PDB file of C-alpha atoms and ligand atoms in Angstrom:
ATOM      1  CA  MET A   1     -18.684  12.217 -33.816  1.00 35.00           C
ATOM      2  CA  SER A   2     -16.644  10.627 -30.818  1.00 37.00           C
ATOM      3  CA  LEU A   3     -15.065  13.520 -28.618  1.00 37.00           C
ATOM      4  CA  PRO A   4     -11.244  13.315 -27.791  1.00 37.00           C
ATOM      5  CA  LEU A   5     -10.433  11.847 -24.249  1.00 37.00           C
ATOM      6  CA  PRO A   6      -8.533  14.034 -21.698  1.00 37.00           C
ATOM      7  CA  GLN A   7      -5.239  13.011 -22.086  1.00 38.00           C
ATOM      8  CA  ASP A   8      -3.473  10.965 -19.371  1.00 37.00           C
ATOM      9  CA  LYS A   9       0.292  11.481 -19.717  1.00 41.00           C
ATOM     10  CA  SER A  10       0.649   8.263 -17.480  1.00 39.00           C
ATOM     11  CA  LEU A  11      -1.213   6.430 -20.385  1.00 40.00           C
ATOM     12  CA  GLU A  12       1.247   7.122 -22.748  1.00 41.00           C
ATOM     13  CA  LYS A  13       3.302   3.818 -22.398  1.00 42.00           C
ATOM     14  CA  PRO A  14       6.708   4.697 -24.036  1.00 38.00           C
ATOM     15  CA  ALA A  15       9.686   2.904 -23.087  1.00 40.00           C
ATOM     16  CA  ALA A  16       8.264  -0.152 -20.897  1.00 56.00           C
ATOM     17  CA  GLY A  17      11.308  -1.899 -19.582  1.00 72.00           C
ATOM     18  CA  LYS A  18      13.768   0.173 -21.532  1.00 84.00           C
ATOM     19  CA  ARG A  19      17.027   0.730 -20.321  1.00 94.00           C
ATOM     20  CA  PHE A  20      18.093   4.448 -21.273  1.00 96.00           C
ATOM     21  CA  SER A  21      20.983   5.659 -22.777  1.00 94.00           C
ATOM     22  CA  SER A  22      21.509   8.759 -20.955  1.00 96.00           C
ATOM     23  CA  PRO A  23      20.575  10.761 -17.764  1.00 96.00           C
ATOM     24  CA  ALA A  24      18.774  13.314 -19.854  1.00 97.00           C
ATOM     25  CA  GLU A  25      16.828  10.502 -21.889  1.00 97.00           C
ATOM     26  CA  TYR A  26      15.792   9.045 -18.294  1.00 97.00           C
ATOM     27  CA  ARG A  27      14.786  12.536 -17.214  1.00 97.00           C
ATOM     28  CA  ALA A  28      13.016  12.891 -20.143  1.00 97.00           C
ATOM     29  CA  TRP A  29      10.846   9.867 -19.451  1.00 96.00           C
ATOM     30  CA  ILE A  30      10.367  10.498 -16.239  1.00 97.00           C
ATOM     31  CA  ASP A  31       8.506  13.711 -16.907  1.00 98.00           C
ATOM     32  CA  SER A  32       6.396  12.364 -19.799  1.00 97.00           C
ATOM     33  CA  GLN A  33       4.945  10.277 -16.875  1.00 97.00           C
ATOM     34  CA  SER A  34       2.356  11.014 -14.160  1.00 97.00           C
ATOM     35  CA  TRP A  35       3.183   9.745 -10.791  1.00 98.00           C
ATOM     36  CA  TYR A  36       1.751   8.798  -7.384  1.00 98.00           C
ATOM     37  CA  GLN A  37       4.565   8.403  -5.212  1.00 98.00           C
ATOM     38  CA  THR A  38       7.159  10.956  -4.691  1.00 98.00           C
ATOM     39  CA  MET A  39      10.584   9.718  -4.281  1.00 98.00           C
ATOM     40  CA  THR A  40      14.449  10.365  -4.969  1.00 98.00           C
ATOM     41  CA  LEU A  41      15.945   7.506  -6.915  1.00 98.00           C
ATOM     42  CA  PRO A  42      19.554   5.866  -5.937  1.00 96.00           C
ATOM     43  CA  SER A  43      20.788   7.861  -9.031  1.00 97.00           C
ATOM     44  CA  GLY A  44      19.449  11.244  -7.889  1.00 97.00           C
ATOM     45  CA  GLN A  45      16.538  11.670 -10.294  1.00 97.00           C
ATOM     46  CA  LYS A  46      13.809  13.374  -8.456  1.00 98.00           C
ATOM     47  CA  ILE A  47       9.901  12.114  -8.960  1.00 98.00           C
ATOM     48  CA  GLU A  48       7.305  14.657  -7.851  1.00 98.00           C
ATOM     49  CA  GLY A  49       4.321  12.633  -7.228  1.00 98.00           C
ATOM     50  CA  LYS A  50       0.556  13.422  -6.261  1.00 98.00           C
ATOM     51  CA  ILE A  51       1.241  12.096  -2.823  1.00 98.00           C
ATOM     52  CA  PRO A  52       4.166  12.802  -0.380  1.00 98.00           C
ATOM     53  CA  THR A  53       4.894   9.371  -0.049  1.00 98.00           C
ATOM     54  CA  HIS A  54       8.775   9.924   0.441  1.00 98.00           C
ATOM     55  CA  GLN A  55       7.339  10.812   4.470  1.00 98.00           C
ATOM     56  CA  ARG A  56       7.021   7.218   4.813  1.00 98.00           C
ATOM     57  CA  GLU A  57      10.960   6.540   4.192  1.00 98.00           C
ATOM     58  CA  ASP A  58      12.018   7.597   7.508  1.00 97.00           C
ATOM     59  CA  LEU A  59       9.913   5.056   9.441  1.00 97.00           C
ATOM     60  CA  LEU A  60      11.473   2.384   6.750  1.00 98.00           C
ATOM     61  CA  ARG A  61      15.044   3.216   7.373  1.00 97.00           C
ATOM     62  CA  THR A  62      14.704   1.878  10.878  1.00 97.00           C
ATOM     63  CA  LEU A  63      13.846  -1.464   9.725  1.00 98.00           C
ATOM     64  CA  ASP A  64      16.632  -3.899   9.683  1.00 98.00           C
ATOM     65  CA  PHE A  65      16.383  -5.391   6.003  1.00 98.00           C
ATOM     66  CA  LYS A  66      19.600  -7.400   5.640  1.00 98.00           C
ATOM     67  CA  GLY A  67      18.857 -10.605   4.248  1.00 97.00           C
ATOM     68  CA  LYS A  68      15.262 -10.311   4.572  1.00 98.00           C
ATOM     69  CA  ARG A  69      12.786 -11.223   2.295  1.00 98.00           C
ATOM     70  CA  VAL A  70      10.445  -8.154   1.758  1.00 98.00           C
ATOM     71  CA  LEU A  71       6.739  -7.910  -0.005  1.00 98.00           C
ATOM     72  CA  ASP A  72       5.466  -4.816  -1.080  1.00 98.00           C
ATOM     73  CA  VAL A  73       1.385  -5.077  -1.363  1.00 98.00           C
ATOM     74  CA  GLY A  74      -0.046  -2.398  -4.028  1.00 98.00           C
ATOM     75  CA  CYS A  75       3.623  -1.220  -4.573  1.00 98.00           C
ATOM     76  CA  ASN A  76       2.372   1.156  -7.145  1.00 98.00           C
ATOM     77  CA  SER A  77       5.772   2.506  -8.490  1.00 98.00           C
ATOM     78  CA  GLY A  78       7.692   0.580  -6.548  1.00 98.00           C
ATOM     79  CA  GLN A  79       9.389   2.886  -4.049  1.00 98.00           C
ATOM     80  CA  TYR A  80       9.388   0.973  -1.056  1.00 98.00           C
ATOM     81  CA  CYS A  81      10.798  -1.961  -3.235  1.00 98.00           C
ATOM     82  CA  PHE A  82      13.559   0.390  -4.268  1.00 98.00           C
ATOM     83  CA  LEU A  83      14.253   1.330  -0.766  1.00 98.00           C
ATOM     84  CA  ALA A  84      14.514  -2.332   0.749  1.00 98.00           C
ATOM     85  CA  LYS A  85      16.551  -3.625  -1.815  1.00 98.00           C
ATOM     86  CA  GLN A  86      19.026  -0.731  -1.224  1.00 97.00           C
ATOM     87  CA  GLN A  87      18.806  -1.219   2.690  1.00 98.00           C
ATOM     88  CA  GLY A  88      19.991  -4.879   1.643  1.00 98.00           C
ATOM     89  CA  ALA A  89      17.142  -7.134   1.418  1.00 98.00           C
ATOM     90  CA  ALA A  90      17.815 -10.651   0.065  1.00 98.00           C
ATOM     91  CA  SER A  91      14.909 -10.199  -1.961  1.00 98.00           C
ATOM     92  CA  VAL A  92      11.698  -7.958  -2.906  1.00 98.00           C
ATOM     93  CA  THR A  93       8.660  -8.285  -4.440  1.00 98.00           C
ATOM     94  CA  GLY A  94       6.290  -5.810  -5.435  1.00 98.00           C
ATOM     95  CA  ILE A  95       2.464  -6.970  -6.298  1.00 98.00           C
ATOM     96  CA  ASP A  96       0.107  -4.655  -8.173  1.00 98.00           C
ATOM     97  CA  VAL A  97      -2.743  -4.676 -10.057  1.00 97.00           C
ATOM     98  CA  ASP A  98      -1.966  -1.677 -12.231  1.00 97.00           C
ATOM     99  CA  ASP A  99      -0.205  -2.186 -15.228  1.00 96.00           C
ATOM    100  CA  ILE A 100       0.943   1.414 -15.627  1.00 96.00           C
ATOM    101  CA  ARG A 101       2.163   1.638 -12.420  1.00 97.00           C
ATOM    102  CA  LEU A 102       4.332  -2.039 -12.602  1.00 97.00           C
ATOM    103  CA  MET A 103       5.717  -0.614 -16.151  1.00 96.00           C
ATOM    104  CA  GLN A 104       6.857   2.684 -14.400  1.00 97.00           C
ATOM    105  CA  ALA A 105       8.207   0.306 -11.576  1.00 97.00           C
ATOM    106  CA  ARG A 106       9.839  -2.093 -13.964  1.00 97.00           C
ATOM    107  CA  THR A 107      11.664   0.918 -16.115  1.00 96.00           C
ATOM    108  CA  VAL A 108      13.131   2.730 -12.648  1.00 97.00           C
ATOM    109  CA  ALA A 109      14.148  -0.511 -11.134  1.00 97.00           C
ATOM    110  CA  LEU A 110      16.204  -1.398 -14.348  1.00 97.00           C
ATOM    111  CA  ASN A 111      17.686   1.854 -15.007  1.00 97.00           C
ATOM    112  CA  GLU A 112      18.452   1.915 -10.911  1.00 97.00           C
ATOM    113  CA  ASP A 113      20.146  -1.630 -11.222  1.00 97.00           C
ATOM    114  CA  LEU A 114      17.932  -2.909  -8.514  1.00 97.00           C
ATOM    115  CA  ASP A 115      16.959  -6.369  -8.607  1.00 97.00           C
ATOM    116  CA  ILE A 116      13.030  -6.649  -7.818  1.00 97.00           C
ATOM    117  CA  ASP A 117      10.659  -8.481  -8.646  1.00 97.00           C
ATOM    118  CA  PHE A 118       7.392  -6.800  -9.953  1.00 97.00           C
ATOM    119  CA  GLN A 119       4.291  -9.083 -10.278  1.00 97.00           C
ATOM    120  CA  HIS A 120       1.029  -8.372 -11.849  1.00 97.00           C
ATOM    121  CA  ARG A 121      -1.271 -10.167  -8.795  1.00 97.00           C
ATOM    122  CA  GLY A 122      -3.884  -9.381  -6.658  1.00 97.00           C
ATOM    123  CA  LEU A 123      -3.506  -9.358  -2.485  1.00 98.00           C
ATOM    124  CA  PHE A 124      -5.978 -12.518  -2.482  1.00 98.00           C
ATOM    125  CA  GLU A 125      -3.993 -14.794  -4.967  1.00 97.00           C
ATOM    126  CA  ALA A 126      -0.448 -13.623  -3.523  1.00 98.00           C
ATOM    127  CA  PRO A 127      -0.499 -16.229  -0.423  1.00 98.00           C
ATOM    128  CA  ASP A 128      -1.000 -19.118  -2.473  1.00 98.00           C
ATOM    129  CA  ALA A 129       1.320 -18.113  -5.191  1.00 98.00           C
ATOM    130  CA  LEU A 130       4.021 -16.572  -3.164  1.00 98.00           C
ATOM    131  CA  GLY A 131       4.263 -17.864   0.675  1.00 98.00           C
ATOM    132  CA  SER A 132       5.017 -16.014   3.461  1.00 98.00           C
ATOM    133  CA  PHE A 133       7.818 -12.925   3.883  1.00 98.00           C
ATOM    134  CA  ASP A 134       9.734 -11.684   6.478  1.00 98.00           C
ATOM    135  CA  ILE A 135       8.522  -7.734   6.101  1.00 98.00           C
ATOM    136  CA  VAL A 136       5.499  -7.117   4.202  1.00 98.00           C
ATOM    137  CA  PHE A 137       4.247  -3.524   3.501  1.00 98.00           C
ATOM    138  CA  CYS A 138       0.743  -2.626   2.633  1.00 98.00           C
ATOM    139  CA  PHE A 139       0.078   0.790   2.205  1.00 98.00           C
ATOM    140  CA  ALA A 140      -3.403   2.921   1.295  1.00 98.00           C
ATOM    141  CA  VAL A 141      -4.657  -0.517  -0.218  1.00 98.00           C
ATOM    142  CA  LEU A 142      -7.244  -1.642   1.906  1.00 97.00           C
ATOM    143  CA  THR A 143      -9.089   1.641   1.327  1.00 93.00           C
ATOM    144  CA  GLU A 144      -9.352   0.424  -2.404  1.00 94.00           C
ATOM    145  CA  ILE A 145     -10.706  -3.189  -1.601  1.00 96.00           C
ATOM    146  CA  GLN A 146     -14.358  -4.085  -1.024  1.00 94.00           C
ATOM    147  CA  ASP A 147     -13.413  -7.498   0.480  1.00 95.00           C
ATOM    148  CA  PHE A 148     -11.798  -6.141   3.966  1.00 95.00           C
ATOM    149  CA  PHE A 149     -12.260  -9.619   6.118  1.00 94.00           C
ATOM    150  CA  GLY A 150     -10.523 -11.277   3.195  1.00 97.00           C
ATOM    151  CA  SER A 151      -7.433  -9.124   2.827  1.00 98.00           C
ATOM    152  CA  VAL A 152      -7.274  -9.694   6.575  1.00 98.00           C
ATOM    153  CA  ASP A 153      -7.032 -13.196   6.115  1.00 98.00           C
ATOM    154  CA  ALA A 154      -4.768 -12.854   2.840  1.00 98.00           C
ATOM    155  CA  LEU A 155      -2.277 -10.229   4.842  1.00 98.00           C
ATOM    156  CA  LYS A 156      -2.260 -13.077   7.830  1.00 98.00           C
ATOM    157  CA  LYS A 157      -0.787 -15.597   5.556  1.00 98.00           C
ATOM    158  CA  LEU A 158       1.910 -13.363   3.953  1.00 98.00           C
ATOM    159  CA  ILE A 159       3.411 -11.789   7.307  1.00 98.00           C
ATOM    160  CA  GLY A 160       5.838 -14.219   8.219  1.00 98.00           C
ATOM    161  CA  ASP A 161       7.392 -11.732  10.960  1.00 98.00           C
ATOM    162  CA  VAL A 162       6.379  -8.271  10.621  1.00 98.00           C
ATOM    163  CA  GLY A 163       3.894  -6.062   8.419  1.00 98.00           C
ATOM    164  CA  PHE A 164       3.402  -2.573   8.405  1.00 98.00           C
ATOM    165  CA  LEU A 165      -0.345  -1.488   7.337  1.00 98.00           C
ATOM    166  CA  GLU A 166      -1.287   1.847   6.671  1.00 98.00           C
ATOM    167  CA  ILE A 167      -5.321   1.900   7.019  1.00 97.00           C
ATOM    168  CA  ARG A 168      -8.190   4.018   8.122  1.00 94.00           C
ATOM    169  CA  CYS A 169      -9.401   2.995  11.422  1.00 93.00           C
ATOM    170  CA  ALA A 170     -12.811   3.747  12.340  1.00 89.00           C
ATOM    171  CA  ASP A 171     -13.177   7.111  14.594  1.00 80.00           C
ATOM    172  CA  ARG A 172     -16.233   6.812  16.991  1.00 76.00           C
ATOM    173  CA  GLY A 173     -16.083  10.565  17.113  1.00 76.00           C
ATOM    174  CA  TRP A 174     -17.760  10.775  13.742  1.00 73.00           C
ATOM    175  CA  PHE A 175     -20.472   8.168  14.643  1.00 71.00           C
ATOM    176  CA  PRO A 176     -23.073  10.551  15.873  1.00 72.00           C
ATOM    177  CA  PHE A 177     -22.718  12.852  12.303  1.00 74.00           C
ATOM    178  CA  ASN A 178     -23.290   9.929  10.180  1.00 73.00           C
ATOM    179  CA  PRO A 179     -24.541   6.862  12.353  1.00 69.00           C
ATOM    180  CA  ARG A 180     -26.421   5.167   9.287  1.00 69.00           C
ATOM    181  CA  THR A 181     -22.669   4.865   7.635  1.00 79.00           C
ATOM    182  CA  TRP A 182     -21.783   2.160  10.382  1.00 78.00           C
ATOM    183  CA  PHE A 183     -22.505  -1.094  11.209  1.00 80.00           C
ATOM    184  CA  LYS A 184     -21.785  -3.368  14.137  1.00 81.00           C
ATOM    185  CA  THR A 185     -20.011  -6.865  13.644  1.00 79.00           C
ATOM    186  CA  ASN A 186     -21.198  -9.713  15.583  1.00 79.00           C
ATOM    187  CA  THR A 187     -17.613  -9.882  17.636  1.00 77.00           C
ATOM    188  CA  THR A 188     -17.535 -11.142  21.095  1.00 80.00           C
ATOM    189  CA  GLY A 189     -14.743  -9.928  23.325  1.00 84.00           C
ATOM    190  CA  LEU A 190     -15.172  -6.195  22.424  1.00 86.00           C
ATOM    191  CA  ARG A 191     -17.151  -3.253  24.032  1.00 85.00           C
ATOM    192  CA  LEU A 192     -20.067  -2.120  21.798  1.00 82.00           C
ATOM    193  CA  TRP A 193     -18.342   0.996  20.049  1.00 80.00           C
ATOM    194  CA  GLU A 194     -15.385  -1.060  19.297  1.00 85.00           C
ATOM    195  CA  SER A 195     -17.403  -3.758  17.457  1.00 84.00           C
ATOM    196  CA  PHE A 196     -18.399  -0.776  15.257  1.00 83.00           C
ATOM    197  CA  THR A 197     -17.270  -0.511  11.480  1.00 86.00           C
ATOM    198  CA  GLU A 198     -17.359   2.286   9.359  1.00 88.00           C
ATOM    199  CA  VAL A 199     -18.622   1.751   5.627  1.00 89.00           C
ATOM    200  CA  GLN A 200     -17.642   4.146   3.174  1.00 87.00           C
ATOM    201  CA  ARG A 201     -18.225   4.662  -0.860  1.00 89.00           C
ATOM    202  CA  THR A 202     -15.332   5.391  -2.587  1.00 89.00           C
ATOM    203  CA  ARG A 203     -15.069   8.057  -5.277  1.00 89.00           C
ATOM    204  CA  GLN A 204     -14.628   5.200  -7.601  1.00 90.00           C
ATOM    205  CA  GLY A 205     -18.018   3.377  -6.483  1.00 92.00           C
ATOM    206  CA  LEU A 206     -16.591   0.521  -4.479  1.00 92.00           C
ATOM    207  CA  TRP A 207     -17.939  -0.137  -0.895  1.00 92.00           C
ATOM    208  CA  VAL A 208     -14.933   0.086   1.804  1.00 93.00           C
ATOM    209  CA  ILE A 209     -14.702  -0.681   5.401  1.00 91.00           C
ATOM    210  CA  HIS A 210     -13.053   0.989   7.822  1.00 93.00           C
ATOM    211  CA  PRO A 211     -12.341  -0.981  11.364  1.00 93.00           C
ATOM    212  CA  THR A 212     -11.760  -0.220  14.578  1.00 92.00           C
ATOM    213  CA  PHE A 213      -8.638  -0.767  15.592  1.00 94.00           C
ATOM    214  CA  ALA A 214      -9.854  -2.900  18.369  1.00 93.00           C
ATOM    215  CA  LEU A 215     -11.666  -4.779  15.697  1.00 93.00           C
ATOM    216  CA  LEU A 216      -8.416  -5.161  13.463  1.00 95.00           C
ATOM    217  CA  GLN A 217      -6.482  -6.590  16.850  1.00 95.00           C
ATOM    218  CA  LYS A 218      -9.522  -9.079  16.906  1.00 94.00           C
ATOM    219  CA  LEU A 219      -9.596  -9.834  13.570  1.00 94.00           C
ATOM    220  CA  PHE A 220      -5.842 -11.101  13.520  1.00 97.00           C
ATOM    221  CA  GLY A 221      -6.263 -12.708  16.567  1.00 95.00           C
ATOM    222  CA  GLU A 222      -3.437 -13.897  19.218  1.00 95.00           C
ATOM    223  CA  SER A 223      -1.007 -14.687  17.245  1.00 97.00           C
ATOM    224  CA  TYR A 224      -0.460 -11.195  16.149  1.00 98.00           C
ATOM    225  CA  THR A 225       0.380  -8.202  18.117  1.00 98.00           C
ATOM    226  CA  LEU A 226      -0.625  -5.155  16.655  1.00 98.00           C
ATOM    227  CA  ARG A 227       0.855  -1.772  17.455  1.00 98.00           C
ATOM    228  CA  ARG A 228      -0.164   1.791  16.267  1.00 97.00           C
ATOM    229  CA  LEU A 229       2.447   3.939  15.675  1.00 97.00           C
ATOM    230  CA  GLY A 230       0.414   6.871  14.447  1.00 96.00           C
ATOM    231  CA  PRO A 231      -0.607   9.086  11.627  1.00 96.00           C
ATOM    232  CA  GLY A 232       0.408   7.610   8.419  1.00 97.00           C
ATOM    233  CA  VAL A 233       0.953   9.755   4.921  1.00 97.00           C
ATOM    234  CA  ARG A 234      -2.807   9.157   4.203  1.00 96.00           C
ATOM    235  CA  TYR A 235      -4.110   6.965   7.329  1.00 96.00           C
ATOM    236  CA  GLU A 236      -2.873   5.608  10.112  1.00 97.00           C
ATOM    237  CA  MET A 237       0.145   3.017  10.216  1.00 98.00           C
ATOM    238  CA  ILE A 238       0.083  -0.138  12.232  1.00 98.00           C
ATOM    239  CA  GLU A 239       2.844  -2.570  12.894  1.00 98.00           C
ATOM    240  CA  ILE A 240       1.749  -6.260  12.799  1.00 98.00           C
ATOM    241  CA  ARG A 241       4.266  -8.516  14.337  1.00 98.00           C
ATOM    242  CA  ARG A 242       3.746 -12.560  14.216  1.00 97.00           C
ATOM    243  CA  ALA A 243       4.247 -13.940  17.278  1.00 92.00           C
ATOM    244  CA  GLY A 244       7.569 -16.477  17.146  1.00 80.00           C
ATOM    245  CA  GLY A 245       8.120 -15.095  13.616  1.00 68.00           C
TER     246      GLY A 245
HETATM  247  C1  SAM B   1      -3.582   4.585  -2.971  1.00 81.46           C
HETATM  248  S1  SAM B   1      -2.092   3.564  -3.984  1.00 81.46           S
HETATM  249  C2  SAM B   1      -1.121   3.315  -2.786  1.00 81.46           C
HETATM  250  C3  SAM B   1       0.442   2.751  -3.198  1.00 81.46           C
HETATM  251  C4  SAM B   1       1.567   2.452  -2.417  1.00 81.46           C
HETATM  252  N1  SAM B   1       0.969   1.357  -1.518  1.00 81.46           N
HETATM  253  C5  SAM B   1       1.676   3.680  -1.608  1.00 81.46           C
HETATM  254  O1  SAM B   1       1.163   4.187  -0.501  1.00 81.46           O
HETATM  255  O2  SAM B   1       2.453   4.683  -2.130  1.00 81.46           O
HETATM  256  C6  SAM B   1      -3.254   1.875  -3.841  1.00 81.46           C
HETATM  257  C7  SAM B   1      -2.502   0.776  -4.581  1.00 81.46           C
HETATM  258  O3  SAM B   1      -2.871  -0.200  -4.529  1.00 81.46           O
HETATM  259  C8  SAM B   1      -3.107  -1.040  -5.615  1.00 81.46           C
HETATM  260  N2  SAM B   1      -4.210  -1.790  -5.589  1.00 81.46           N
HETATM  261  C9  SAM B   1      -5.561  -1.870  -5.322  1.00 81.46           C
HETATM  262  N3  SAM B   1      -6.055  -3.000  -5.187  1.00 81.46           N
HETATM  263  C10 SAM B   1      -4.951  -3.847  -5.322  1.00 81.46           C
HETATM  264  C11 SAM B   1      -5.302  -5.202  -4.934  1.00 81.46           C
HETATM  265  N4  SAM B   1      -6.244  -6.169  -5.104  1.00 81.46           N
HETATM  266  N5  SAM B   1      -3.821  -6.094  -4.764  1.00 81.46           N
HETATM  267  C12 SAM B   1      -2.799  -5.444  -4.994  1.00 81.46           C
HETATM  268  N6  SAM B   1      -2.722  -4.062  -5.556  1.00 81.46           N
HETATM  269  C13 SAM B   1      -4.042  -3.398  -5.212  1.00 81.46           C
HETATM  270  C14 SAM B   1      -3.161   0.276  -6.486  1.00 81.46           C
HETATM  271  O4  SAM B   1      -3.125  -0.222  -8.132  1.00 81.46           O
HETATM  272  C15 SAM B   1      -2.485   1.110  -6.143  1.00 81.46           C
HETATM  273  O5  SAM B   1      -1.044   1.257  -6.871  1.00 81.46           O
END
């Protein structure tokens, strides 16, 4: 006999891409879903997610989106795509590998009259399929991808002008407590501790890497200027500007 699985509200797939006939029907659909992102939509509908992702909006509102091509890697339910489009971006693309999140993003975009291209696409295929963008977001995504070095290569190709990367950087203060979870990368031009990388196994069983900021700079290379903007919502926010972009 099989036991019933716990019900995950987001696994009920009502109304993908449906335009609701009233605010009440729209609200009922929002309430039927489980959300990661917390946002207030242009229509005034509020979405209460697991994470206070609205806290990144102040930073993003300082950007000049007018006429820009924008990409959000790991866009989830589309929050920052909605913001970029509202702020005047010429085109906005959101990519993610989670069909439920993409369904939520497309449904909201339709009901908010926001023209956004949401695609089921992983970070690694994105450069060949999409080219580069003026503004790229990548928040709390590299902590879910095993191939860190491949991710950096893909981001370098995608960032045409500026990127915002929220990532966990290795903190050498933790090294003495768990030295076996660190390894040294064979990198020239860095001080010893700067070339270390912290390795962590996520709850989903993936092995992921947290680089030092200096190593991240080294990997992006001289064509990019990296600036630490301080704590983000989950990790550290880093601005990546391409020279001549
Ligand atoms: C922790 S959530 C962060 C969502 C969003 N960026 C935010 O900060 O509000 C990570 C997102 O990255 C997506 N993701 C994971 N691996 C990916 C990949 N290889 N390419 C694109 N998106 C990916 C997940 O499906 C998920 O929506």
